[in-house]
Amino acid sequence: MPELEQPWSIEEQCFAAGYETVCGADEAGAGPLAGPVYAAAVILPRGLIIDGLNDSKSLTEKKREALFEVIRAEAEDYCVARVEAQEIDAIDILNARMKAMQLAIDGLKKRPDFALIDGNRDRGSLCAITAPHETVVGGDGKSASIAAASILAKVSRDRFVTEVLDKEYPLYQFAKHKGYGTKLHYAMLDAYGPCPAHRRSFLKKWEKGRP
């Protein structure tokens, strides 16, 4: 998988506009039927090139795990945040995604002047990105800072689901499907019904189809 072609071009535009500290923010886990949605915000040293850095979805699990450690070691600052399944049900997934990313930005010890947000959305009906920011469509494949955030968010969520939820609710085999709507996951739902880690708002169609 090729690396980012111009990993600092978007950040350099921000620096040229007068911003001194720029973070990237991204979320992971918007689609699964269970578990929290995670987000990360990362400030990298200006111009840092990390070999193999790219959108977390384009990387193997082994590569993500390796880059996760490099990013944490090399970043000027980073923060990972999450919004739990019950709150996702209460406020909906778009609001939860925005809240998680803003929580991650707010959790940085080094206050960024500007945030680069992956995607084309910066607000829901209740929650919004309140930091000075710009949305970047496909940003995790264009920006070093956003790509780094995507990896921290993805690996953090995968670790939580496989190491925590899988042990708390072993019947559902979360380590195998990571909460996504796979055939196995639906089979476990059919057998045991939902557990407290499930997003009930994501299960309405399944519940309608139950005998």
Coordinates of N, CA and C in Angstrom, one line a residue:
M1 N 0.8 -1.2 0.0 CA 0.0 0.0 0.0 C 0.9 1.2 0.0
P2 N 0.7 2.2 -1.0 CA 1.5 3.3 -1.0 C 1.3 4.3 0.2
E3 N 2.3 5.1 0.5 CA 2.1 6.0 1.6 C 1.4 7.2 1.1
L4 N 1.1 8.1 2.0 CA 0.4 9.4 1.6 C 1.4 10.1 0.6
E5 N 0.8 10.7 -0.5 CA 1.6 11.3 -1.5 C 2.3 12.6 -1.0
Q6 N 1.5 13.4 -0.5 CA 1.9 14.7 0.1 C 1.4 14.9 1.5
P7 N 2.0 14.2 2.4 CA 1.4 14.1 3.8 C 1.3 15.4 4.5
W8 N 2.1 16.4 4.1 CA 2.0 17.7 4.9 C 1.5 18.8 4.1
S9 N 0.9 18.6 2.9 CA 0.5 19.7 2.1 C -0.7 20.5 2.7
I10 N -1.6 19.8 3.3 CA -2.8 20.5 3.9 C -2.3 21.2 5.2
E11 N -1.5 20.6 6.0 CA -1.0 21.2 7.2 C -0.2 22.5 6.8
E12 N 0.6 22.4 5.8 CA 1.4 23.5 5.4 C 0.6 24.7 4.9
Q13 N -0.6 24.4 4.3 CA -1.5 25.5 4.0 C -2.0 26.2 5.3
C14 N -2.2 25.4 6.3 CA -2.7 26.0 7.6 C -1.5 26.8 8.2
F15 N -0.3 26.3 8.1 CA 0.8 27.1 8.7 C 1.0 28.4 7.9
A16 N 0.8 28.3 6.6 CA 0.9 29.5 5.7 C -0.2 30.5 6.1
A17 N -1.3 30.1 6.6 CA -2.4 31.0 6.9 C -2.2 31.6 8.3
G18 N -1.1 31.2 9.0 CA -0.8 31.8 10.3 C -1.0 30.9 11.5
Y19 N -1.5 29.7 11.3 CA -1.7 28.8 12.4 C -0.4 28.1 12.8
E20 N -0.1 28.0 14.0 CA 1.2 27.5 14.5 C 1.1 26.0 14.9
T21 N -0.1 25.6 15.5 CA -0.2 24.2 16.0 C -1.5 23.6 15.4
V22 N -1.3 22.6 14.6 CA -2.4 22.0 13.9 C -2.5 20.6 14.3
C23 N -3.8 20.1 14.6 CA -4.0 18.7 14.9 C -4.9 18.1 13.8
G24 N -4.8 16.8 13.7 CA -5.7 16.0 12.9 C -6.7 15.3 13.8
A25 N -7.9 15.1 13.4 CA -8.9 14.4 14.2 C -9.7 13.4 13.3
D26 N -9.9 12.2 13.8 CA -10.7 11.3 13.0 C -11.4 10.3 14.0
E27 N -12.4 9.6 13.6 CA -13.1 8.7 14.4 C -13.1 7.3 13.9
A28 N -13.4 6.3 14.7 CA -13.5 4.9 14.2 C -14.6 4.2 15.0
G29 N -15.3 3.4 14.2 CA -16.4 2.6 14.8 C -17.7 3.2 14.7
A30 N -18.0 3.9 13.7 CA -19.3 4.5 13.5 C -20.4 3.5 13.1
G31 N -19.9 2.4 12.4 CA -20.9 1.5 11.8 C -21.2 0.2 12.6
P32 N -20.4 -0.2 13.6 CA -20.7 -1.4 14.3 C -22.0 -1.4 15.1
L33 N -22.5 -2.6 15.4 CA -23.7 -2.8 16.2 C -23.5 -2.7 17.7
A34 N -22.3 -2.7 18.1 CA -22.0 -2.7 19.5 C -20.7 -1.9 19.8
G35 N -20.6 -1.5 21.1 CA -19.3 -0.8 21.5 C -19.3 0.6 21.3
P36 N -18.4 1.3 21.8 CA -18.3 2.8 21.7 C -17.8 3.2 20.3
V37 N -18.0 4.5 20.0 CA -17.3 5.1 18.9 C -16.1 5.8 19.4
Y38 N -15.0 5.7 18.8 CA -13.7 6.2 19.3 C -13.3 7.4 18.4
A39 N -12.5 8.3 18.9 CA -11.9 9.4 18.1 C -10.6 9.7 18.7
A40 N -9.7 10.2 17.8 CA -8.4 10.6 18.3 C -8.0 12.0 17.7
A41 N -7.2 12.7 18.4 CA -6.7 14.0 17.9 C -5.2 13.9 18.0
V42 N -4.4 14.3 17.0 CA -3.0 14.1 17.0 C -2.3 15.4 16.5
I43 N -1.3 15.8 17.2 CA -0.4 16.8 16.8 C 1.0 16.2 16.5
L44 N 1.4 16.2 15.3 CA 2.7 15.7 14.9 C 3.8 16.8 14.8
P45 N 5.0 16.5 15.1 CA 6.1 17.4 14.8 C 6.1 17.9 13.3
R46 N 6.2 19.1 13.1 CA 6.0 19.6 11.7 C 7.0 18.9 10.7
G47 N 6.4 18.4 9.7 CA 7.2 17.8 8.6 C 7.6 16.3 8.9
L48 N 7.2 15.8 10.1 CA 7.6 14.4 10.4 C 7.1 13.4 9.3
I49 N 8.0 12.6 8.8 CA 7.6 11.5 7.9 C 7.6 10.2 8.6
I50 N 6.5 9.5 8.7 CA 6.4 8.2 9.3 C 6.2 7.2 8.2
D51 N 7.2 6.3 8.1 CA 7.1 5.3 7.0 C 5.9 4.5 7.1
G52 N 5.2 4.4 6.0 CA 4.0 3.5 5.9 C 2.7 4.2 6.4
L53 N 2.8 5.4 6.8 CA 1.6 6.1 7.3 C 0.5 6.3 6.2
N54 N -0.7 5.9 6.6 CA -1.8 6.0 5.6 C -3.1 5.8 6.4
D55 N -4.2 6.0 5.7 CA -5.5 5.7 6.2 C -5.6 4.4 6.9
S56 N -6.1 4.3 8.1 CA -6.1 3.1 8.9 C -6.8 2.0 8.1
K57 N -7.8 2.3 7.4 CA -8.6 1.2 6.7 C -7.8 0.6 5.6
S58 N -6.8 1.2 5.1 CA -6.0 0.7 4.0 C -4.8 -0.2 4.5
L59 N -4.7 -0.3 5.8 CA -3.5 -1.0 6.4 C -4.0 -2.3 7.0
T60 N -3.0 -3.2 7.1 CA -3.3 -4.5 7.8 C -3.3 -4.2 9.3
E61 N -3.9 -5.1 10.0 CA -3.9 -5.0 11.5 C -2.5 -4.9 12.0
K62 N -1.6 -5.8 11.5 CA -0.3 -5.8 12.0 C 0.4 -4.4 11.8
K63 N 0.2 -3.8 10.6 CA 0.8 -2.5 10.3 C 0.2 -1.4 11.1
R64 N -1.1 -1.5 11.3 CA -1.7 -0.5 12.2 C -1.2 -0.6 13.6
E65 N -1.0 -1.8 14.1 CA -0.5 -1.9 15.5 C 0.9 -1.4 15.6
A66 N 1.8 -1.6 14.6 CA 3.1 -1.1 14.6 C 3.1 0.4 14.5
L67 N 2.3 1.0 13.6 CA 2.3 2.5 13.5 C 1.7 3.1 14.7
F68 N 0.8 2.4 15.4 CA 0.2 2.9 16.6 C 1.3 3.3 17.6
E69 N 2.2 2.4 17.8 CA 3.3 2.7 18.8 C 4.2 3.8 18.3
V70 N 4.5 3.8 17.0 CA 5.4 4.9 16.5 C 4.7 6.2 16.6
I71 N 3.4 6.3 16.3 CA 2.7 7.6 16.5 C 2.7 8.1 17.9
R72 N 2.4 7.2 18.8 CA 2.4 7.6 20.2 C 3.8 8.1 20.7
A73 N 4.8 7.4 20.2 CA 6.2 7.8 20.6 C 6.6 9.1 19.9
E74 N 6.2 9.4 18.7 CA 6.7 10.5 18.0 C 5.8 11.8 18.1
A75 N 4.6 11.6 18.4 CA 3.6 12.8 18.4 C 4.0 13.8 19.4
E76 N 3.8 15.1 19.1 CA 4.0 16.1 20.1 C 2.9 16.0 21.2
D77 N 1.7 15.6 20.8 CA 0.6 15.3 21.7 C -0.5 14.5 21.0
Y78 N -1.2 13.8 21.8 CA -2.4 13.0 21.2 C -3.4 12.8 22.3
C79 N -4.6 12.6 21.9 CA -5.6 12.2 22.9 C -6.6 11.3 22.2
V80 N -7.1 10.3 22.9 CA -8.1 9.4 22.4 C -9.3 9.5 23.3
A81 N -10.5 9.6 22.7 CA -11.7 9.7 23.5 C -12.8 8.8 22.9
R82 N -13.8 8.5 23.6 CA -14.9 7.7 23.1 C -16.3 8.1 23.7
V83 N -17.3 7.7 23.0 CA -18.7 7.9 23.4 C -19.3 6.5 23.4
E84 N -19.9 6.2 24.6 CA -20.4 4.8 24.8 C -21.7 4.5 24.0
A85 N -22.0 3.2 23.9 CA -23.2 2.8 23.1 C -24.5 3.4 23.6
Q86 N -24.7 3.5 24.9 CA -25.9 4.0 25.5 C -26.1 5.5 25.0
E87 N -25.0 6.2 25.0 CA -25.1 7.6 24.6 C -25.3 7.7 23.1
I88 N -24.7 6.8 22.3 CA -25.0 6.8 20.9 C -26.5 6.6 20.6
D89 N -27.1 5.7 21.4 CA -28.5 5.5 21.3 C -29.3 6.8 21.6
A90 N -28.8 7.5 22.6 CA -29.5 8.7 23.1 C -29.4 9.9 22.2
I91 N -28.3 10.0 21.5 CA -28.0 11.3 20.7 C -27.9 11.0 19.3
D92 N -27.7 9.8 18.8 CA -27.5 9.3 17.5 C -26.0 9.3 17.1
I93 N -25.7 8.5 16.1 CA -24.3 8.3 15.8 C -23.6 9.5 15.3
L94 N -24.3 10.3 14.5 CA -23.6 11.5 14.0 C -23.2 12.5 15.1
N95 N -24.1 12.7 16.1 CA -23.8 13.6 17.2 C -22.7 12.9 18.0
A96 N -22.7 11.6 18.2 CA -21.7 10.9 19.0 C -20.3 11.0 18.3
R97 N -20.3 10.9 17.0 CA -19.0 11.1 16.3 C -18.4 12.5 16.5
M98 N -19.3 13.5 16.4 CA -18.8 14.9 16.6 C -18.4 15.1 18.0
K99 N -19.1 14.6 19.0 CA -18.8 14.7 20.4 C -17.4 14.0 20.7
A100 N -17.2 12.8 20.1 CA -16.0 12.1 20.4 C -14.8 12.9 19.8
M101 N -14.9 13.4 18.6 CA -13.8 14.1 18.0 C -13.5 15.4 18.8
Q102 N -14.5 16.1 19.2 CA -14.3 17.4 20.0 C -13.7 17.0 21.4
L103 N -14.1 15.9 22.0 CA -13.6 15.5 23.3 C -12.1 15.2 23.1
A104 N -11.7 14.6 22.0 CA -10.3 14.2 21.7 C -9.5 15.5 21.6
I105 N -10.0 16.5 20.8 CA -9.3 17.8 20.6 C -9.2 18.5 22.0
D106 N -10.3 18.5 22.8 CA -10.2 19.2 24.1 C -9.3 18.5 25.0
G107 N -9.0 17.2 24.8 CA -8.1 16.5 25.7 C -6.7 16.6 25.4
L108 N -6.3 17.3 24.4 CA -4.9 17.6 24.1 C -4.3 18.5 25.1
K109 N -3.2 18.2 25.6 CA -2.5 19.1 26.6 C -2.0 20.4 25.9
K110 N -1.6 20.2 24.6 CA -1.1 21.3 23.8 C -2.2 21.8 23.0
R111 N -2.7 23.0 23.3 CA -3.9 23.5 22.6 C -3.6 23.8 21.1
P112 N -4.3 23.2 20.2 CA -4.1 23.5 18.8 C -4.8 24.8 18.4
D113 N -4.2 25.5 17.4 CA -4.8 26.7 16.8 C -5.9 26.3 15.8
F114 N -5.7 25.1 15.2 CA -6.6 24.7 14.1 C -6.7 23.2 14.1
A115 N -7.8 22.6 13.7 CA -8.0 21.2 13.6 C -8.4 20.8 12.2
L116 N -7.9 19.7 11.7 CA -8.3 19.2 10.4 C -9.1 17.9 10.7
I117 N -10.4 18.0 10.3 CA -11.4 17.0 10.6 C -11.6 16.1 9.4
D118 N -11.5 14.8 9.6 CA -11.8 13.9 8.4 C -13.2 13.9 8.1
G119 N -13.5 13.9 6.8 CA -14.9 13.8 6.3 C -15.5 15.1 5.9
N120 N -16.8 15.1 5.7 CA -17.5 16.4 5.3 C -18.5 16.9 6.3
R121 N -18.5 16.3 7.5 CA -19.5 16.8 8.5 C -18.7 17.3 9.7
D122 N -19.2 18.4 10.2 CA -18.6 19.0 11.4 C -19.7 19.3 12.5
R123 N -20.9 18.8 12.3 CA -21.9 19.1 13.3 C -23.1 18.1 13.1
G124 N -23.8 17.8 14.2 CA -25.0 17.1 14.2 C -26.1 18.1 14.7
S125 N -27.2 17.5 15.2 CA -28.3 18.3 15.7 C -28.0 18.8 17.1
L126 N -27.1 18.1 17.8 CA -26.8 18.4 19.2 C -25.3 18.8 19.5
C127 N -24.4 18.1 18.7 CA -23.0 18.2 19.0 C -22.3 18.7 17.7
A128 N -21.2 19.5 17.9 CA -20.5 20.0 16.8 C -19.0 20.2 17.1
I129 N -18.2 20.3 16.1 CA -16.8 20.6 16.3 C -16.7 22.1 16.6
T130 N -16.3 22.4 17.8 CA -16.3 23.9 18.2 C -14.9 24.5 18.0
A131 N -13.9 23.7 17.9 CA -12.6 24.2 17.7 C -12.5 24.8 16.3
P132 N -11.6 25.8 16.1 CA -11.4 26.3 14.7 C -10.9 25.1 13.8
H133 N -11.6 24.9 12.7 CA -11.3 23.7 11.9 C -11.7 23.8 10.5
E134 N -11.3 22.8 9.8 CA -11.6 22.6 8.4 C -11.9 21.1 8.2
T135 N -13.0 20.8 7.5 CA -13.3 19.4 7.1 C -12.5 19.0 5.9
V136 N -12.0 17.8 5.8 CA -11.2 17.3 4.7 C -11.8 16.0 4.2
V137 N -12.4 15.9 3.1 CA -13.0 14.7 2.6 C -11.9 13.8 2.2
G138 N -11.9 12.5 2.7 CA -10.8 11.6 2.5 C -9.5 12.0 3.2
G139 N -9.7 12.8 4.2 CA -8.5 13.3 4.9 C -7.5 12.3 5.4
D140 N -8.0 11.1 5.8 CA -7.2 10.1 6.4 C -6.2 9.5 5.3
G141 N -6.5 9.8 4.0 CA -5.6 9.4 2.9 C -4.9 10.5 2.3
K142 N -4.9 11.7 2.9 CA -4.3 12.9 2.4 C -3.4 13.6 3.4
S143 N -3.7 13.6 4.7 CA -3.1 14.4 5.7 C -2.4 13.5 6.7
A144 N -1.1 13.8 7.0 CA -0.4 13.0 8.0 C -1.0 13.0 9.3
S145 N -1.5 14.2 9.7 CA -2.1 14.3 11.1 C -3.4 13.6 11.2
I146 N -4.3 13.6 10.1 CA -5.5 12.9 10.2 C -5.3 11.4 10.1
A147 N -4.3 11.0 9.2 CA -4.0 9.6 9.1 C -3.5 9.0 10.5
A148 N -2.7 9.8 11.2 CA -2.2 9.3 12.5 C -3.4 9.2 13.4
A149 N -4.3 10.2 13.4 CA -5.5 10.1 14.3 C -6.4 8.9 13.9
S150 N -6.5 8.6 12.6 CA -7.3 7.5 12.2 C -6.8 6.1 12.8
I151 N -5.5 6.0 12.8 CA -4.8 4.8 13.3 C -5.0 4.7 14.8
L152 N -4.8 5.8 15.6 CA -4.9 5.8 17.0 C -6.4 5.4 17.4
A153 N -7.3 6.0 16.7 CA -8.7 5.7 17.0 C -9.1 4.3 16.7
K154 N -8.7 3.8 15.5 CA -9.0 2.4 15.1 C -8.4 1.4 16.0
V155 N -7.1 1.5 16.3 CA -6.4 0.5 17.1 C -7.0 0.6 18.5
S156 N -7.2 1.8 19.1 CA -7.8 1.9 20.4 C -9.1 1.2 20.5
R157 N -10.0 1.4 19.5 CA -11.3 0.8 19.6 C -11.2 -0.7 19.4
D158 N -10.4 -1.2 18.5 CA -10.2 -2.6 18.3 C -9.7 -3.3 19.6
R159 N -8.8 -2.7 20.2 CA -8.2 -3.2 21.5 C -9.3 -3.3 22.6
F160 N -10.1 -2.2 22.7 CA -11.2 -2.2 23.7 C -12.2 -3.3 23.4
V161 N -12.6 -3.5 22.2 CA -13.6 -4.5 21.9 C -13.1 -5.9 22.1
T162 N -11.8 -6.1 21.7 CA -11.3 -7.5 21.7 C -10.7 -7.8 23.1
E163 N -10.3 -6.8 23.9 CA -9.7 -7.1 25.2 C -10.6 -6.9 26.3
V164 N -11.6 -6.0 26.2 CA -12.5 -5.7 27.3 C -13.9 -6.3 27.0
L165 N -14.6 -5.9 25.9 CA -15.9 -6.3 25.7 C -16.0 -7.9 25.5
D166 N -14.9 -8.4 24.8 CA -14.9 -9.8 24.5 C -14.9 -10.6 25.8
K167 N -14.2 -10.1 26.8 CA -14.1 -10.8 28.1 C -15.4 -10.5 29.0
E168 N -16.0 -9.3 28.9 CA -17.2 -9.1 29.6 C -18.4 -9.8 29.1
Y169 N -18.4 -10.0 27.8 CA -19.6 -10.7 27.1 C -19.1 -11.7 26.2
P170 N -18.5 -12.8 26.7 CA -17.8 -13.8 25.9 C -18.8 -14.6 24.9
L171 N -20.1 -14.6 25.2 CA -21.0 -15.3 24.4 C -21.1 -14.7 23.0
Y172 N -20.7 -13.4 22.8 CA -20.9 -12.7 21.5 C -19.7 -12.8 20.6
Q173 N -18.6 -13.3 21.1 CA -17.4 -13.5 20.3 C -16.9 -12.1 19.7
F174 N -16.9 -11.1 20.5 CA -16.6 -9.8 19.9 C -15.2 -9.7 19.3
A175 N -14.2 -10.5 19.8 CA -12.9 -10.5 19.3 C -12.9 -10.9 17.8
K176 N -13.9 -11.7 17.4 CA -13.9 -12.2 16.0 C -14.5 -11.2 15.0
H177 N -15.5 -10.4 15.5 CA -16.2 -9.5 14.5 C -16.1 -8.0 14.9
K178 N -15.5 -7.8 16.1 CA -15.3 -6.4 16.6 C -16.5 -5.5 16.6
G179 N -17.7 -6.2 16.8 CA -18.9 -5.5 16.9 C -19.6 -5.2 15.6
Y180 N -19.0 -5.5 14.5 CA -19.6 -5.2 13.2 C -20.7 -6.2 12.9
G181 N -21.6 -5.9 12.0 CA -22.8 -6.7 11.7 C -22.5 -7.9 10.8
T182 N -21.6 -8.8 11.2 CA -21.3 -10.0 10.5 C -22.4 -11.1 10.7
K183 N -22.3 -12.1 9.9 CA -23.2 -13.2 10.0 C -23.1 -13.9 11.4
L184 N -21.8 -14.0 11.9 CA -21.6 -14.6 13.2 C -22.2 -13.7 14.3
H185 N -22.0 -12.4 14.2 CA -22.6 -11.5 15.2 C -24.1 -11.6 15.2
Y186 N -24.7 -11.6 14.1 CA -26.2 -11.7 14.0 C -26.7 -13.1 14.6
A187 N -25.9 -14.1 14.3 CA -26.2 -15.4 14.9 C -26.2 -15.4 16.4
M188 N -25.2 -14.7 17.0 CA -25.1 -14.6 18.4 C -26.2 -13.7 19.0
L189 N -26.6 -12.7 18.2 CA -27.8 -11.9 18.7 C -29.1 -12.8 18.6
D190 N -29.2 -13.6 17.6 CA -30.4 -14.4 17.5 C -30.4 -15.4 18.7
A191 N -29.2 -15.9 19.1 CA -29.2 -16.9 20.1 C -29.4 -16.3 21.5
Y192 N -28.8 -15.1 21.8 CA -28.7 -14.6 23.1 C -29.4 -13.2 23.3
G193 N -29.8 -12.6 22.2 CA -30.4 -11.2 22.4 C -29.3 -10.2 22.6
P194 N -29.6 -9.0 22.7 CA -28.5 -7.9 22.9 C -28.0 -7.9 24.3
C195 N -26.8 -7.4 24.5 CA -26.2 -7.2 25.8 C -26.1 -5.7 26.0
P196 N -25.6 -5.3 27.2 CA -25.5 -3.8 27.4 C -24.6 -3.1 26.5
A197 N -23.7 -3.8 25.9 CA -22.7 -3.1 25.0 C -23.3 -2.8 23.6
H198 N -24.5 -3.4 23.3 CA -25.1 -3.2 22.0 C -25.8 -1.8 21.8
R199 N -25.7 -1.3 20.6 CA -26.4 -0.1 20.3 C -27.8 -0.5 19.8
R200 N -28.8 -0.2 20.7 CA -30.1 -0.7 20.4 C -30.7 0.0 19.2
S201 N -30.3 1.3 19.0 CA -30.8 2.0 17.8 C -30.3 1.4 16.5
F202 N -29.2 0.6 16.6 CA -28.7 0.0 15.4 C -29.4 -1.4 15.1
L203 N -30.2 -1.8 16.1 CA -30.8 -3.2 16.0 C -32.3 -3.2 15.7
K204 N -32.8 -2.0 15.3 CA -34.3 -1.9 15.1 C -34.7 -2.9 14.0
K205 N -34.0 -2.9 12.9 CA -34.4 -3.8 11.8 C -34.3 -5.3 12.2
W206 N -33.2 -5.6 12.9 CA -33.1 -7.0 13.4 C -34.2 -7.3 14.4
E207 N -34.6 -6.4 15.3 CA -35.6 -6.7 16.2 C -37.0 -6.9 15.6
K208 N -37.2 -6.1 14.5 CA -38.5 -6.3 13.7 C -38.6 -7.7 13.1
G209 N -37.4 -8.2 12.7 CA -37.4 -9.5 12.1 C -37.4 -10.7 13.0
R210 N -37.3 -10.5 14.3 CA -37.3 -11.6 15.3 C -38.7 -12.3 15.3
P211 N -38.7 -13.6 15.5 CA -40.0 -14.3 15.6 C -40.7 -13.9 16.9

